[in-house]
């Protein structure tokens, strides 16, 4: 079963995204910020990351840049999830495979995840 890491500082968003992806058959691990997410990635890379842009300590763009700079971490597809309208170009420059605005549309999210992972 494919594993998706959901990183968002808003607990209600994390829970909602976790429910959508779990119902779609994915194993979901969640983190409340980039620091926790970094520890999870180093402990065992997920198959895909759904990542908030605005978070404390390190934003989603900084986190993605740090992952990209670490040669010991394999490529992990990243879908940005954000309430911000700007940032799409930056996300694509960093190699993101998707960009979804909040509020989260379950069908759009699951469809985008399925484009990059086999069904759970």
PDB file of C-alpha atoms in Angstrom:
ATOM      1  CA  UNK A   1       0.000   0.000   0.000  1.00  0.00           C
ATOM      2  CA  UNK A   2       1.374   3.414  -0.968  1.00  0.00           C
ATOM      3  CA  UNK A   3       2.139   5.847   1.849  1.00  0.00           C
ATOM      4  CA  UNK A   4       1.222   9.539   1.701  1.00  0.00           C
ATOM      5  CA  UNK A   5       2.670  12.062   4.146  1.00  0.00           C
ATOM      6  CA  UNK A   6       0.264  14.936   4.859  1.00  0.00           C
ATOM      7  CA  UNK A   7       1.945  18.034   6.292  1.00  0.00           C
ATOM      8  CA  UNK A   8      -0.284  20.883   7.504  1.00  0.00           C
ATOM      9  CA  UNK A   9      -0.246  22.949  10.678  1.00  0.00           C
ATOM     10  CA  UNK A  10      -4.072  22.992  10.752  1.00  0.00           C
ATOM     11  CA  UNK A  11      -5.256  19.839  12.517  1.00  0.00           C
ATOM     12  CA  UNK A  12      -8.690  19.938  10.878  1.00  0.00           C
ATOM     13  CA  UNK A  13      -7.141  20.066   7.399  1.00  0.00           C
ATOM     14  CA  UNK A  14      -4.742  17.216   8.245  1.00  0.00           C
ATOM     15  CA  UNK A  15      -7.638  15.100   9.495  1.00  0.00           C
ATOM     16  CA  UNK A  16      -9.800  15.875   6.475  1.00  0.00           C
ATOM     17  CA  UNK A  17      -7.043  15.085   3.964  1.00  0.00           C
ATOM     18  CA  UNK A  18      -6.148  11.948   5.917  1.00  0.00           C
ATOM     19  CA  UNK A  19      -9.784  10.796   5.739  1.00  0.00           C
ATOM     20  CA  UNK A  20     -10.010  11.451   1.985  1.00  0.00           C
ATOM     21  CA  UNK A  21      -6.816   9.534   1.244  1.00  0.00           C
ATOM     22  CA  UNK A  22      -7.466   6.708   3.685  1.00  0.00           C
ATOM     23  CA  UNK A  23     -10.890   6.184   2.116  1.00  0.00           C
ATOM     24  CA  UNK A  24      -9.145   6.045  -1.272  1.00  0.00           C
ATOM     25  CA  UNK A  25      -6.985   3.176  -0.001  1.00  0.00           C
ATOM     26  CA  UNK A  26      -3.733   4.924   0.913  1.00  0.00           C
ATOM     27  CA  UNK A  27      -1.716   4.593   4.095  1.00  0.00           C
ATOM     28  CA  UNK A  28      -1.522   8.125   5.521  1.00  0.00           C
ATOM     29  CA  UNK A  29       0.999   9.573   7.954  1.00  0.00           C
ATOM     30  CA  UNK A  30       0.547  13.148   9.180  1.00  0.00           C
ATOM     31  CA  UNK A  31       2.829  15.879  10.498  1.00  0.00           C
ATOM     32  CA  UNK A  32       1.990  19.297  11.900  1.00  0.00           C
ATOM     33  CA  UNK A  33       5.063  21.086  10.550  1.00  0.00           C
ATOM     34  CA  UNK A  34       8.174  20.684   8.413  1.00  0.00           C
ATOM     35  CA  UNK A  35      10.354  19.703  11.374  1.00  0.00           C
ATOM     36  CA  UNK A  36       8.205  16.668  12.209  1.00  0.00           C
ATOM     37  CA  UNK A  37       7.834  15.904   8.487  1.00  0.00           C
ATOM     38  CA  UNK A  38      11.602  15.992   8.018  1.00  0.00           C
ATOM     39  CA  UNK A  39      12.085  13.404  10.759  1.00  0.00           C
ATOM     40  CA  UNK A  40       9.433  11.186   9.172  1.00  0.00           C
ATOM     41  CA  UNK A  41      11.024  11.443   5.716  1.00  0.00           C
ATOM     42  CA  UNK A  42      14.489  10.612   7.052  1.00  0.00           C
ATOM     43  CA  UNK A  43      12.986   7.645   8.925  1.00  0.00           C
ATOM     44  CA  UNK A  44      11.467   6.241   5.751  1.00  0.00           C
ATOM     45  CA  UNK A  45      10.530   8.205   2.647  1.00  0.00           C
ATOM     46  CA  UNK A  46       6.801   8.247   1.837  1.00  0.00           C
ATOM     47  CA  UNK A  47       5.617   7.607  -1.706  1.00  0.00           C
ATOM     48  CA  UNK A  48       4.094  11.109  -1.987  1.00  0.00           C
ATOM     49  CA  UNK A  49       3.766  14.252   0.147  1.00  0.00           C
ATOM     50  CA  UNK A  50       0.749  16.565   0.391  1.00  0.00           C
ATOM     51  CA  UNK A  51       2.312  19.754   1.738  1.00  0.00           C
ATOM     52  CA  UNK A  52       0.911  23.025   3.067  1.00  0.00           C
ATOM     53  CA  UNK A  53       2.709  26.196   1.999  1.00  0.00           C
ATOM     54  CA  UNK A  54       2.224  28.344   5.115  1.00  0.00           C
ATOM     55  CA  UNK A  55       3.580  26.633   8.218  1.00  0.00           C
ATOM     56  CA  UNK A  56       5.615  27.652  11.255  1.00  0.00           C
ATOM     57  CA  UNK A  57       9.403  27.153  11.380  1.00  0.00           C
ATOM     58  CA  UNK A  58       9.800  26.388   7.665  1.00  0.00           C
ATOM     59  CA  UNK A  59       7.280  26.930   4.891  1.00  0.00           C
ATOM     60  CA  UNK A  60       6.449  24.320   2.279  1.00  0.00           C
ATOM     61  CA  UNK A  61       8.730  25.891  -0.316  1.00  0.00           C
ATOM     62  CA  UNK A  62      11.711  25.878   2.060  1.00  0.00           C
ATOM     63  CA  UNK A  63      10.955  22.275   3.055  1.00  0.00           C
ATOM     64  CA  UNK A  64      10.804  21.179  -0.581  1.00  0.00           C
ATOM     65  CA  UNK A  65      14.063  22.981  -1.382  1.00  0.00           C
ATOM     66  CA  UNK A  66      15.715  21.210   1.573  1.00  0.00           C
ATOM     67  CA  UNK A  67      14.474  17.808   0.360  1.00  0.00           C
ATOM     68  CA  UNK A  68      15.713  18.550  -3.150  1.00  0.00           C
ATOM     69  CA  UNK A  69      19.155  19.537  -1.815  1.00  0.00           C
ATOM     70  CA  UNK A  70      19.609  16.282   0.144  1.00  0.00           C
ATOM     71  CA  UNK A  71      21.103  13.613  -2.134  1.00  0.00           C
ATOM     72  CA  UNK A  72      20.303  10.866   0.378  1.00  0.00           C
ATOM     73  CA  UNK A  73      16.546  11.365  -0.073  1.00  0.00           C
ATOM     74  CA  UNK A  74      14.975   9.878  -3.210  1.00  0.00           C
ATOM     75  CA  UNK A  75      12.612  11.919  -5.371  1.00  0.00           C
ATOM     76  CA  UNK A  76       9.232  12.182  -3.656  1.00  0.00           C
ATOM     77  CA  UNK A  77       6.307  13.659  -5.626  1.00  0.00           C
ATOM     78  CA  UNK A  78       4.910  16.693  -3.795  1.00  0.00           C
ATOM     79  CA  UNK A  79       1.441  18.187  -4.081  1.00  0.00           C
ATOM     80  CA  UNK A  80       1.161  21.623  -2.528  1.00  0.00           C
ATOM     81  CA  UNK A  81      -2.016  22.375  -0.621  1.00  0.00           C
ATOM     82  CA  UNK A  82      -2.596  26.018   0.177  1.00  0.00           C
ATOM     83  CA  UNK A  83      -5.038  28.791   0.903  1.00  0.00           C
ATOM     84  CA  UNK A  84      -2.751  31.166  -1.018  1.00  0.00           C
ATOM     85  CA  UNK A  85      -3.473  31.969  -4.637  1.00  0.00           C
ATOM     86  CA  UNK A  86       0.113  32.889  -5.387  1.00  0.00           C
ATOM     87  CA  UNK A  87       2.940  30.405  -5.350  1.00  0.00           C
ATOM     88  CA  UNK A  88       2.041  28.078  -8.209  1.00  0.00           C
ATOM     89  CA  UNK A  89       5.093  29.094 -10.264  1.00  0.00           C
ATOM     90  CA  UNK A  90       7.425  28.649  -7.290  1.00  0.00           C
ATOM     91  CA  UNK A  91       5.935  25.217  -6.569  1.00  0.00           C
ATOM     92  CA  UNK A  92       6.496  24.093 -10.157  1.00  0.00           C
ATOM     93  CA  UNK A  93      10.074  25.442 -10.125  1.00  0.00           C
ATOM     94  CA  UNK A  94      10.722  23.225  -7.098  1.00  0.00           C
ATOM     95  CA  UNK A  95       9.431  20.174  -8.972  1.00  0.00           C
ATOM     96  CA  UNK A  96       5.962  19.851  -7.452  1.00  0.00           C
ATOM     97  CA  UNK A  97       3.579  17.544  -9.286  1.00  0.00           C
ATOM     98  CA  UNK A  98       0.477  19.455  -8.230  1.00  0.00           C
ATOM     99  CA  UNK A  99      -0.975  22.492  -6.509  1.00  0.00           C
ATOM    100  CA  UNK A 100      -4.423  22.490  -4.893  1.00  0.00           C
ATOM    101  CA  UNK A 101      -6.148  25.433  -3.255  1.00  0.00           C
ATOM    102  CA  UNK A 102      -8.049  25.179   0.013  1.00  0.00           C
ATOM    103  CA  UNK A 103     -10.792  24.396   0.766  1.00  0.00           C
ATOM    104  CA  UNK A 104      -9.805  20.909  -0.353  1.00  0.00           C
ATOM    105  CA  UNK A 105     -11.879  19.259  -3.054  1.00  0.00           C
ATOM    106  CA  UNK A 106     -11.758  15.533  -2.246  1.00  0.00           C
ATOM    107  CA  UNK A 107     -12.175  14.366  -5.836  1.00  0.00           C
ATOM    108  CA  UNK A 108      -9.495  16.710  -7.169  1.00  0.00           C
ATOM    109  CA  UNK A 109      -7.051  15.675  -4.446  1.00  0.00           C
ATOM    110  CA  UNK A 110      -7.588  11.935  -4.829  1.00  0.00           C
ATOM    111  CA  UNK A 111      -7.447  12.223  -8.617  1.00  0.00           C
ATOM    112  CA  UNK A 112      -4.131  14.070  -8.463  1.00  0.00           C
ATOM    113  CA  UNK A 113      -2.671  11.576  -5.985  1.00  0.00           C
ATOM    114  CA  UNK A 114      -3.769   8.672  -8.208  1.00  0.00           C
ATOM    115  CA  UNK A 115      -1.951  10.240 -11.152  1.00  0.00           C
ATOM    116  CA  UNK A 116       1.307   9.739  -9.253  1.00  0.00           C
ATOM    117  CA  UNK A 117       0.612   6.633  -7.158  1.00  0.00           C
ATOM    118  CA  UNK A 118      -1.112   3.366  -7.880  1.00  0.00           C
ATOM    119  CA  UNK A 119      -4.488   3.010  -6.241  1.00  0.00           C
ATOM    120  CA  UNK A 120      -4.269   2.033  -2.623  1.00  0.00           C
TER     121      UNK A 120
END
